Amino acid sequence: MTAVTSGGGAPAPEDLAILLLDGGYERAHYALVLAASGLALGRSVVLFAAGGGVQALARDWRGLRDAGQDAQMAARGVATFEALRDAVVELDCDLLACEAGLRLCGLRHEALLASVRVAGVPTFLDAARGRQVITL
């Protein structure tokens, strides 16, 4: 996917930077809803998972608090966590996991999805420059 940018390769004002701080299912699910929606509208999206939020980018995301809610979402016809995550990967979301968050959660880089980059806050702040920032 080609990022929508303003002149000089800078992000366009409608591009998104999503900061996922919480390790709960509901916020992580909604971060993916926002990312998938933005990408579907042609916006470029960077999603930075920090703290407990890094669980959302692990291959086994069931480390999220209240992960069992996914079955209820599916039963009610709402997109599942797996479906949303697959969509953001397919649509080339820039996925970043906080190095400190990984340590906090006892996760190694190998536990993450293949497309996730491990980065620090400065990398996120640089990527977020000029974008709409949403914090969950």
Short mmCIF file of N, CA, C and O in Angstrom, two decimals:
data_model
loop_
_atom_site.label_atom_id
_atom_site.label_comp_id
_atom_site.label_asym_id
_atom_site.label_seq_id
_atom_site.Cartn_x
_atom_site.Cartn_y
_atom_site.Cartn_z
N MET A 1 0.84 -1.17 0.00
CA MET A 1 0.00 0.00 0.00
C MET A 1 0.88 1.23 0.00
O MET A 1 1.84 1.33 0.74
N THR A 2 0.53 2.21 -0.79
CA THR A 2 1.27 3.45 -0.84
C THR A 2 0.68 4.42 0.16
O THR A 2 -0.52 4.65 0.18
N ALA A 3 1.52 4.98 1.01
CA ALA A 3 1.05 5.92 2.02
C ALA A 3 0.60 7.21 1.36
O ALA A 3 1.21 7.69 0.41
N VAL A 4 -0.48 7.77 1.87
CA VAL A 4 -0.95 9.07 1.43
C VAL A 4 -0.10 10.09 2.16
O VAL A 4 -0.07 10.12 3.39
N THR A 5 0.62 10.91 1.41
CA THR A 5 1.51 11.87 2.06
C THR A 5 1.33 13.24 1.46
O THR A 5 0.88 13.39 0.33
N SER A 6 1.71 14.24 2.24
CA SER A 6 1.76 15.59 1.72
C SER A 6 3.13 15.77 1.05
O SER A 6 3.93 14.87 1.03
N GLY A 7 3.42 16.92 0.54
CA GLY A 7 4.67 17.18 -0.16
C GLY A 7 5.89 16.80 0.66
O GLY A 7 5.91 16.89 1.87
N GLY A 8 6.93 16.35 -0.03
CA GLY A 8 8.18 16.02 0.64
C GLY A 8 8.18 14.68 1.35
O GLY A 8 9.08 14.40 2.13
N GLY A 9 7.16 13.84 1.14
CA GLY A 9 7.13 12.53 1.76
C GLY A 9 6.68 12.53 3.20
O GLY A 9 6.68 11.50 3.85
N ALA A 10 6.29 13.67 3.73
CA ALA A 10 5.80 13.75 5.12
C ALA A 10 4.39 13.17 5.18
O ALA A 10 3.66 13.19 4.20
N PRO A 11 4.00 12.64 6.34
CA PRO A 11 2.63 12.13 6.46
C PRO A 11 1.62 13.24 6.20
O PRO A 11 1.85 14.40 6.54
N ALA A 12 0.50 12.87 5.60
CA ALA A 12 -0.60 13.80 5.41
C ALA A 12 -1.36 13.94 6.73
O ALA A 12 -1.33 13.03 7.56
N PRO A 13 -2.04 15.06 6.94
CA PRO A 13 -2.74 15.28 8.21
C PRO A 13 -3.78 14.20 8.53
O PRO A 13 -4.11 13.99 9.69
N GLU A 14 -4.27 13.51 7.52
CA GLU A 14 -5.27 12.47 7.79
C GLU A 14 -4.65 11.11 8.14
O GLU A 14 -5.35 10.18 8.50
N ASP A 15 -3.33 10.99 8.05
CA ASP A 15 -2.66 9.75 8.44
C ASP A 15 -2.74 9.58 9.96
O ASP A 15 -2.88 10.56 10.69
N LEU A 16 -2.68 8.34 10.41
CA LEU A 16 -2.91 8.05 11.83
C LEU A 16 -1.69 7.46 12.52
O LEU A 16 -0.95 6.68 11.92
N ALA A 17 -1.55 7.80 13.78
CA ALA A 17 -0.59 7.17 14.68
C ALA A 17 -1.41 6.71 15.89
O ALA A 17 -2.03 7.53 16.56
N ILE A 18 -1.43 5.42 16.12
CA ILE A 18 -2.21 4.86 17.22
C ILE A 18 -1.26 4.35 18.28
O ILE A 18 -0.36 3.56 18.00
N LEU A 19 -1.45 4.83 19.50
CA LEU A 19 -0.65 4.43 20.65
C LEU A 19 -1.51 3.54 21.54
O LEU A 19 -2.48 4.00 22.12
N LEU A 20 -1.16 2.26 21.59
CA LEU A 20 -1.90 1.29 22.42
C LEU A 20 -1.09 1.02 23.68
O LEU A 20 -0.07 0.34 23.63
N LEU A 21 -1.55 1.57 24.79
CA LEU A 21 -0.84 1.43 26.06
C LEU A 21 -1.42 0.32 26.93
O LEU A 21 -0.73 -0.23 27.77
N ASP A 22 -2.67 0.04 26.74
CA ASP A 22 -3.38 -0.87 27.64
C ASP A 22 -3.31 -2.30 27.14
O ASP A 22 -3.36 -2.56 25.94
N GLY A 23 -3.20 -3.23 28.07
CA GLY A 23 -3.13 -4.65 27.73
C GLY A 23 -4.48 -5.35 27.79
O GLY A 23 -4.54 -6.57 27.88
N GLY A 24 -5.57 -4.59 27.72
CA GLY A 24 -6.90 -5.17 27.73
C GLY A 24 -7.41 -5.45 26.33
O GLY A 24 -7.09 -4.74 25.38
N TYR A 25 -8.23 -6.49 26.22
CA TYR A 25 -8.77 -6.91 24.92
C TYR A 25 -9.55 -5.79 24.24
O TYR A 25 -9.36 -5.54 23.05
N GLU A 26 -10.45 -5.13 24.97
CA GLU A 26 -11.34 -4.16 24.34
C GLU A 26 -10.58 -3.02 23.67
O GLU A 26 -10.86 -2.66 22.53
N ARG A 27 -9.60 -2.46 24.35
CA ARG A 27 -8.83 -1.36 23.76
C ARG A 27 -7.96 -1.85 22.60
O ARG A 27 -7.82 -1.16 21.59
N ALA A 28 -7.38 -3.02 22.75
CA ALA A 28 -6.55 -3.57 21.67
C ALA A 28 -7.41 -3.86 20.43
O ALA A 28 -7.00 -3.56 19.30
N HIS A 29 -8.59 -4.41 20.65
CA HIS A 29 -9.52 -4.69 19.55
C HIS A 29 -9.87 -3.39 18.84
O HIS A 29 -9.85 -3.31 17.61
N TYR A 30 -10.16 -2.36 19.62
CA TYR A 30 -10.55 -1.09 19.01
C TYR A 30 -9.38 -0.43 18.29
O TYR A 30 -9.57 0.24 17.26
N ALA A 31 -8.18 -0.60 18.80
CA ALA A 31 -6.99 -0.07 18.10
C ALA A 31 -6.91 -0.70 16.71
O ALA A 31 -6.61 -0.02 15.72
N LEU A 32 -7.20 -1.99 16.63
CA LEU A 32 -7.18 -2.67 15.33
C LEU A 32 -8.33 -2.22 14.44
O LEU A 32 -8.17 -2.09 13.22
N VAL A 33 -9.50 -1.96 15.02
CA VAL A 33 -10.64 -1.43 14.26
C VAL A 33 -10.25 -0.09 13.63
O VAL A 33 -10.47 0.15 12.43
N LEU A 34 -9.66 0.79 14.44
CA LEU A 34 -9.23 2.09 13.93
C LEU A 34 -8.17 1.96 12.85
O LEU A 34 -8.23 2.63 11.81
N ALA A 35 -7.19 1.11 13.08
CA ALA A 35 -6.12 0.92 12.11
C ALA A 35 -6.66 0.36 10.80
O ALA A 35 -6.34 0.89 9.72
N ALA A 36 -7.47 -0.67 10.87
CA ALA A 36 -8.03 -1.28 9.65
C ALA A 36 -8.90 -0.29 8.90
O ALA A 36 -8.85 -0.22 7.67
N SER A 37 -9.69 0.48 9.63
CA SER A 37 -10.57 1.47 8.98
C SER A 37 -9.75 2.55 8.30
O SER A 37 -10.04 2.93 7.15
N GLY A 38 -8.75 3.07 8.99
CA GLY A 38 -7.90 4.09 8.38
C GLY A 38 -7.21 3.58 7.13
O GLY A 38 -7.17 4.26 6.10
N LEU A 39 -6.66 2.38 7.22
CA LEU A 39 -5.98 1.79 6.06
C LEU A 39 -6.95 1.57 4.91
O LEU A 39 -6.60 1.82 3.75
N ALA A 40 -8.16 1.12 5.20
CA ALA A 40 -9.16 0.89 4.16
C ALA A 40 -9.55 2.19 3.46
O ALA A 40 -9.94 2.18 2.28
N LEU A 41 -9.42 3.30 4.17
CA LEU A 41 -9.73 4.61 3.59
C LEU A 41 -8.53 5.23 2.87
O LEU A 41 -8.59 6.37 2.41
N GLY A 42 -7.43 4.49 2.80
CA GLY A 42 -6.25 4.97 2.10
C GLY A 42 -5.30 5.80 2.95
O GLY A 42 -4.37 6.41 2.43
N ARG A 43 -5.52 5.83 4.25
CA ARG A 43 -4.61 6.55 5.15
C ARG A 43 -3.46 5.62 5.52
O ARG A 43 -3.64 4.41 5.61
N SER A 44 -2.30 6.17 5.75
CA SER A 44 -1.23 5.34 6.29
C SER A 44 -1.39 5.34 7.80
O SER A 44 -1.84 6.32 8.39
N VAL A 45 -1.03 4.21 8.42
CA VAL A 45 -1.24 4.05 9.85
C VAL A 45 0.00 3.43 10.47
O VAL A 45 0.54 2.45 9.95
N VAL A 46 0.43 4.02 11.60
CA VAL A 46 1.45 3.41 12.43
C VAL A 46 0.79 3.08 13.75
O VAL A 46 0.07 3.91 14.32
N LEU A 47 0.95 1.84 14.21
CA LEU A 47 0.40 1.41 15.49
C LEU A 47 1.57 1.03 16.39
O LEU A 47 2.34 0.13 16.05
N PHE A 48 1.70 1.75 17.50
CA PHE A 48 2.77 1.52 18.47
C PHE A 48 2.16 0.91 19.71
O PHE A 48 1.34 1.54 20.39
N ALA A 49 2.51 -0.33 19.99
CA ALA A 49 2.03 -1.02 21.19
C ALA A 49 3.08 -0.90 22.28
O ALA A 49 4.24 -1.26 22.07
N ALA A 50 2.68 -0.37 23.42
CA ALA A 50 3.58 -0.18 24.55
C ALA A 50 2.97 -0.81 25.79
O ALA A 50 1.78 -1.13 25.81
N GLY A 51 3.77 -0.96 26.83
CA GLY A 51 3.26 -1.56 28.06
C GLY A 51 2.59 -2.90 27.76
O GLY A 51 3.05 -3.66 26.90
N GLY A 52 1.48 -3.15 28.42
CA GLY A 52 0.74 -4.39 28.19
C GLY A 52 0.16 -4.51 26.81
O GLY A 52 -0.22 -5.60 26.37
N GLY A 53 0.10 -3.39 26.08
CA GLY A 53 -0.42 -3.41 24.71
C GLY A 53 0.39 -4.27 23.76
O GLY A 53 -0.10 -4.69 22.71
N VAL A 54 1.66 -4.55 24.10
CA VAL A 54 2.49 -5.38 23.22
C VAL A 54 1.89 -6.77 23.04
O VAL A 54 2.15 -7.43 22.03
N GLN A 55 1.08 -7.19 23.99
CA GLN A 55 0.42 -8.52 23.87
C GLN A 55 -0.42 -8.61 22.60
O GLN A 55 -0.57 -9.68 22.02
N ALA A 56 -0.94 -7.48 22.15
CA ALA A 56 -1.78 -7.46 20.94
C ALA A 56 -0.99 -7.81 19.69
O ALA A 56 -1.57 -8.25 18.69
N LEU A 57 0.31 -7.62 19.71
CA LEU A 57 1.14 -7.90 18.54
C LEU A 57 1.90 -9.21 18.65
O LEU A 57 2.68 -9.57 17.77
N ALA A 58 1.64 -9.95 19.74
CA ALA A 58 2.26 -11.27 19.91
C ALA A 58 1.50 -12.28 19.04
O ALA A 58 0.30 -12.13 18.80
N ARG A 59 2.23 -13.27 18.56
CA ARG A 59 1.56 -14.33 17.78
C ARG A 59 0.39 -14.90 18.58
O ARG A 59 -0.68 -15.13 18.05
N ASP A 60 0.64 -15.16 19.87
CA ASP A 60 -0.42 -15.62 20.76
C ASP A 60 -0.90 -14.42 21.57
O ASP A 60 -0.32 -14.08 22.60
N TRP A 61 -1.93 -13.78 21.09
CA TRP A 61 -2.45 -12.54 21.70
C TRP A 61 -3.33 -12.81 22.91
O TRP A 61 -3.83 -11.88 23.53
N ARG A 62 -3.50 -14.06 23.30
CA ARG A 62 -4.39 -14.37 24.43
C ARG A 62 -3.82 -13.92 25.76
O ARG A 62 -4.47 -14.07 26.80
N GLY A 63 -2.64 -13.31 25.74
CA GLY A 63 -2.10 -12.70 26.95
C GLY A 63 -2.80 -11.39 27.29
O GLY A 63 -2.58 -10.82 28.35
N LEU A 64 -3.65 -10.90 26.37
CA LEU A 64 -4.43 -9.70 26.65
C LEU A 64 -5.43 -10.00 27.76
O LEU A 64 -6.04 -11.08 27.79
N ARG A 65 -5.62 -9.04 28.63
CA ARG A 65 -6.63 -9.16 29.69
C ARG A 65 -8.02 -9.29 29.03
O ARG A 65 -8.33 -8.58 28.07
N ASP A 66 -8.82 -10.21 29.47
CA ASP A 66 -10.18 -10.43 28.97
C ASP A 66 -10.21 -10.90 27.50
O ASP A 66 -11.16 -10.62 26.77
N ALA A 67 -9.18 -11.64 27.08
CA ALA A 67 -9.12 -12.14 25.70
C ALA A 67 -10.31 -13.02 25.35
O ALA A 67 -10.68 -13.12 24.17
N GLY A 68 -10.95 -13.60 26.34
CA GLY A 68 -12.12 -14.45 26.09
C GLY A 68 -13.30 -13.70 25.49
O GLY A 68 -14.23 -14.33 24.97
N GLN A 69 -13.27 -12.37 25.53
CA GLN A 69 -14.35 -11.59 24.92
C GLN A 69 -14.43 -11.78 23.41
O GLN A 69 -15.44 -11.46 22.80
N ASP A 70 -13.36 -12.29 22.81
CA ASP A 70 -13.34 -12.46 21.35
C ASP A 70 -14.45 -13.39 20.90
O ASP A 70 -15.06 -13.16 19.85
N ALA A 71 -14.73 -14.43 21.66
CA ALA A 71 -15.80 -15.37 21.30
C ALA A 71 -17.16 -14.66 21.31
O ALA A 71 -18.00 -14.91 20.43
N GLN A 72 -17.36 -13.76 22.25
CA GLN A 72 -18.61 -12.99 22.30
C GLN A 72 -18.72 -12.07 21.10
O GLN A 72 -19.80 -11.90 20.53
N MET A 73 -17.61 -11.46 20.72
CA MET A 73 -17.61 -10.58 19.54
C MET A 73 -18.02 -11.37 18.30
O MET A 73 -18.88 -10.95 17.54
N ALA A 74 -17.41 -12.54 18.13
CA ALA A 74 -17.71 -13.37 16.96
C ALA A 74 -19.18 -13.79 16.97
O ALA A 74 -19.84 -13.76 15.93
N ALA A 75 -19.70 -14.18 18.13
CA ALA A 75 -21.09 -14.62 18.24
C ALA A 75 -22.07 -13.50 17.89
O ALA A 75 -23.18 -13.77 17.44
N ARG A 76 -21.63 -12.26 18.07
CA ARG A 76 -22.50 -11.11 17.78
C ARG A 76 -22.23 -10.51 16.41
O ARG A 76 -22.75 -9.45 16.07
N GLY A 77 -21.40 -11.17 15.62
CA GLY A 77 -21.14 -10.72 14.26
C GLY A 77 -20.13 -9.59 14.14
O GLY A 77 -20.04 -8.93 13.10
N VAL A 78 -19.36 -9.36 15.20
CA VAL A 78 -18.32 -8.32 15.17
C VAL A 78 -17.01 -8.98 14.73
O VAL A 78 -16.74 -10.12 15.08
N ALA A 79 -16.22 -8.26 13.98
CA ALA A 79 -14.94 -8.79 13.50
C ALA A 79 -14.10 -9.28 14.68
O ALA A 79 -13.99 -8.60 15.69
N THR A 80 -13.51 -10.44 14.52
CA THR A 80 -12.68 -11.01 15.59
C THR A 80 -11.31 -10.34 15.61
O THR A 80 -10.90 -9.68 14.65
N PHE A 81 -10.62 -10.55 16.69
CA PHE A 81 -9.28 -9.99 16.86
C PHE A 81 -8.37 -10.49 15.74
O PHE A 81 -7.65 -9.71 15.12
N GLU A 82 -8.43 -11.78 15.49
CA GLU A 82 -7.58 -12.39 14.46
C GLU A 82 -7.88 -11.80 13.08
O GLU A 82 -6.96 -11.49 12.31
N ALA A 83 -9.16 -11.63 12.75
CA ALA A 83 -9.54 -11.08 11.45
C ALA A 83 -9.04 -9.64 11.29
O ALA A 83 -8.52 -9.27 10.23
N LEU A 84 -9.18 -8.86 12.35
CA LEU A 84 -8.71 -7.47 12.29
C LEU A 84 -7.19 -7.40 12.18
O LEU A 84 -6.65 -6.60 11.40
N ARG A 85 -6.53 -8.24 12.94
CA ARG A 85 -5.06 -8.23 12.89
C ARG A 85 -4.57 -8.66 11.53
O ARG A 85 -3.64 -8.07 10.98
N ASP A 86 -5.18 -9.68 10.96
CA ASP A 86 -4.82 -10.11 9.61
C ASP A 86 -5.02 -8.97 8.61
O ASP A 86 -4.20 -8.77 7.71
N ALA A 87 -6.10 -8.21 8.78
CA ALA A 87 -6.39 -7.10 7.86
C ALA A 87 -5.33 -6.01 7.95
O ALA A 87 -4.86 -5.52 6.92
N VAL A 88 -4.94 -5.63 9.16
CA VAL A 88 -3.95 -4.55 9.27
C VAL A 88 -2.59 -4.99 8.74
O VAL A 88 -1.86 -4.19 8.15
N VAL A 89 -2.27 -6.26 8.91
CA VAL A 89 -1.01 -6.78 8.34
C VAL A 89 -1.10 -6.76 6.81
O VAL A 89 -0.19 -6.29 6.13
N GLU A 90 -2.20 -7.25 6.28
CA GLU A 90 -2.42 -7.31 4.83
C GLU A 90 -2.39 -5.91 4.20
O GLU A 90 -1.89 -5.73 3.09
N LEU A 91 -2.91 -4.93 4.92
CA LEU A 91 -2.98 -3.56 4.40
C LEU A 91 -1.73 -2.73 4.73
O LEU A 91 -1.73 -1.53 4.54
N ASP A 92 -0.68 -3.40 5.21
CA ASP A 92 0.62 -2.77 5.44
C ASP A 92 0.65 -1.72 6.54
O ASP A 92 1.32 -0.68 6.40
N CYS A 93 -0.01 -1.98 7.63
CA CYS A 93 0.10 -1.11 8.79
C CYS A 93 1.53 -1.20 9.31
O CYS A 93 2.13 -2.28 9.33
N ASP A 94 2.08 -0.07 9.71
CA ASP A 94 3.41 -0.05 10.31
C ASP A 94 3.25 -0.42 11.78
O ASP A 94 2.76 0.39 12.58
N LEU A 95 3.59 -1.65 12.13
CA LEU A 95 3.40 -2.17 13.49
C LEU A 95 4.70 -2.09 14.27
O LEU A 95 5.72 -2.64 13.86
N LEU A 96 4.65 -1.39 15.41
CA LEU A 96 5.81 -1.21 16.27
C LEU A 96 5.48 -1.73 17.67
O LEU A 96 4.41 -1.44 18.20
N ALA A 97 6.41 -2.45 18.27
CA ALA A 97 6.27 -2.90 19.65
C ALA A 97 7.36 -2.25 20.47
O ALA A 97 8.53 -2.26 20.09
N CYS A 98 6.99 -1.71 21.60
CA CYS A 98 7.93 -1.03 22.48
C CYS A 98 8.87 -2.05 23.13
O CYS A 98 8.43 -3.05 23.70
N GLU A 99 10.14 -1.76 23.03
CA GLU A 99 11.15 -2.65 23.61
C GLU A 99 10.95 -2.80 25.12
O GLU A 99 11.02 -3.90 25.66
N ALA A 100 10.68 -1.70 25.80
CA ALA A 100 10.46 -1.76 27.25
C ALA A 100 9.19 -2.55 27.58
O ALA A 100 9.13 -3.29 28.56
N GLY A 101 8.15 -2.39 26.75
CA GLY A 101 6.91 -3.14 26.94
C GLY A 101 7.12 -4.63 26.82
O GLY A 101 6.54 -5.42 27.57
N LEU A 102 7.97 -5.02 25.88
CA LEU A 102 8.28 -6.45 25.74
C LEU A 102 8.93 -6.98 27.01
O LEU A 102 8.58 -8.05 27.49
N ARG A 103 9.88 -6.22 27.54
CA ARG A 103 10.53 -6.64 28.78
C ARG A 103 9.53 -6.72 29.92
O ARG A 103 9.54 -7.67 30.71
N LEU A 104 8.66 -5.73 30.01
CA LEU A 104 7.65 -5.69 31.05
C LEU A 104 6.75 -6.93 31.02
O LEU A 104 6.40 -7.48 32.06
N CYS A 105 6.42 -7.36 29.81
CA CYS A 105 5.53 -8.51 29.65
C CYS A 105 6.26 -9.84 29.55
O CYS A 105 5.63 -10.88 29.39
N GLY A 106 7.59 -9.80 29.61
CA GLY A 106 8.36 -11.03 29.51
C GLY A 106 8.31 -11.68 28.14
O GLY A 106 8.40 -12.90 28.03
N LEU A 107 8.15 -10.86 27.10
CA LEU A 107 8.09 -11.37 25.73
C LEU A 107 9.41 -11.10 25.01
O LEU A 107 10.06 -10.09 25.25
N ARG A 108 9.75 -11.99 24.10
CA ARG A 108 10.91 -11.80 23.24
C ARG A 108 10.43 -11.41 21.85
O ARG A 108 9.28 -11.66 21.50
N HIS A 109 11.31 -10.80 21.08
CA HIS A 109 10.97 -10.38 19.72
C HIS A 109 10.38 -11.54 18.91
O HIS A 109 9.45 -11.35 18.12
N GLU A 110 10.89 -12.73 19.12
CA GLU A 110 10.42 -13.91 18.38
C GLU A 110 8.96 -14.24 18.66
O GLU A 110 8.33 -14.96 17.90
N ALA A 111 8.41 -13.73 19.76
CA ALA A 111 7.01 -13.99 20.11
C ALA A 111 6.05 -13.13 19.31
O ALA A 111 4.84 -13.38 19.31
N LEU A 112 6.57 -12.13 18.60
CA LEU A 112 5.74 -11.19 17.87
C LEU A 112 5.44 -11.66 16.45
O LEU A 112 6.14 -12.52 15.91
N LEU A 113 4.42 -11.06 15.86
CA LEU A 113 4.15 -11.29 14.44
C LEU A 113 5.39 -10.91 13.63
O LEU A 113 6.13 -10.00 14.01
N ALA A 114 5.58 -11.56 12.52
CA ALA A 114 6.78 -11.33 11.70
C ALA A 114 6.91 -9.89 11.22
O ALA A 114 8.02 -9.39 11.06
N SER A 115 5.80 -9.21 11.00
CA SER A 115 5.85 -7.85 10.45
C SER A 115 6.05 -6.76 11.50
O SER A 115 6.12 -5.58 11.16
N VAL A 116 6.17 -7.12 12.77
CA VAL A 116 6.32 -6.14 13.84
C VAL A 116 7.79 -5.77 14.02
O VAL A 116 8.66 -6.64 14.06
N ARG A 117 8.05 -4.46 14.12
CA ARG A 117 9.39 -3.97 14.42
C ARG A 117 9.45 -3.58 15.90
O ARG A 117 8.52 -2.96 16.41
N VAL A 118 10.51 -3.95 16.56
CA VAL A 118 10.73 -3.53 17.94
C VAL A 118 11.38 -2.16 17.90
O VAL A 118 12.35 -1.96 17.16
N ALA A 119 10.83 -1.22 18.66
CA ALA A 119 11.32 0.16 18.61
C ALA A 119 11.11 0.82 19.97
O ALA A 119 10.38 0.31 20.81
N GLY A 120 11.72 1.98 20.11
CA GLY A 120 11.54 2.77 21.32
C GLY A 120 10.62 3.95 21.06
O GLY A 120 10.19 4.19 19.93
N VAL A 121 10.35 4.68 22.11
CA VAL A 121 9.48 5.85 22.01
C VAL A 121 9.97 6.86 20.98
O VAL A 121 9.16 7.40 20.21
N PRO A 122 11.28 7.14 20.88
CA PRO A 122 11.72 8.11 19.87
C PRO A 122 11.31 7.71 18.44
O PRO A 122 10.94 8.56 17.64
N THR A 123 11.35 6.42 18.15
CA THR A 123 10.95 5.95 16.82
C THR A 123 9.47 6.22 16.59
O THR A 123 9.07 6.68 15.51
N PHE A 124 8.65 5.95 17.61
CA PHE A 124 7.22 6.24 17.48
C PHE A 124 6.97 7.73 17.31
O PHE A 124 6.19 8.14 16.44
N LEU A 125 7.61 8.55 18.13
CA LEU A 125 7.40 9.99 18.03
C LEU A 125 7.79 10.52 16.66
O LEU A 125 7.10 11.38 16.10
N ASP A 126 8.87 10.00 16.11
CA ASP A 126 9.28 10.40 14.77
C ASP A 126 8.24 9.98 13.73
O ASP A 126 7.87 10.75 12.86
N ALA A 127 7.76 8.74 13.86
CA ALA A 127 6.75 8.24 12.91
C ALA A 127 5.41 8.97 13.06
O ALA A 127 4.67 9.11 12.10
N ALA A 128 5.11 9.43 14.27
CA ALA A 128 3.83 10.10 14.54
C ALA A 128 3.81 11.56 14.10
O ALA A 128 2.73 12.15 13.98
N ARG A 129 4.96 12.13 13.83
CA ARG A 129 5.05 13.55 13.46
C ARG A 129 4.13 13.85 12.28
O ARG A 129 4.20 13.21 11.24
N GLY A 130 3.23 14.83 12.46
CA GLY A 130 2.34 15.26 11.39
C GLY A 130 1.09 14.42 11.24
O GLY A 130 0.25 14.72 10.39
N ARG A 131 0.92 13.39 12.04
CA ARG A 131 -0.26 12.51 11.96
C ARG A 131 -1.25 12.84 13.07
O ARG A 131 -0.90 13.41 14.08
N GLN A 132 -2.48 12.42 12.87
CA GLN A 132 -3.46 12.43 13.95
C GLN A 132 -3.04 11.34 14.92
O GLN A 132 -2.76 10.21 14.50
N VAL A 133 -2.98 11.64 16.22
CA VAL A 133 -2.56 10.65 17.23
C VAL A 133 -3.78 10.24 18.05
O VAL A 133 -4.51 11.09 18.56
N ILE A 134 -3.96 8.93 18.18
CA ILE A 134 -5.04 8.36 18.98
C ILE A 134 -4.39 7.49 20.03
O ILE A 134 -3.57 6.64 19.70
N THR A 135 -4.77 7.68 21.28
CA THR A 135 -4.21 6.90 22.37
C THR A 135 -5.30 6.05 23.01
O THR A 135 -6.36 6.54 23.35
N LEU A 136 -4.99 4.77 23.16
CA LEU A 136 -5.93 3.82 23.81
C LEU A 136 -5.19 3.10 24.93
O LEU A 136 -4.07 2.73 24.81
#
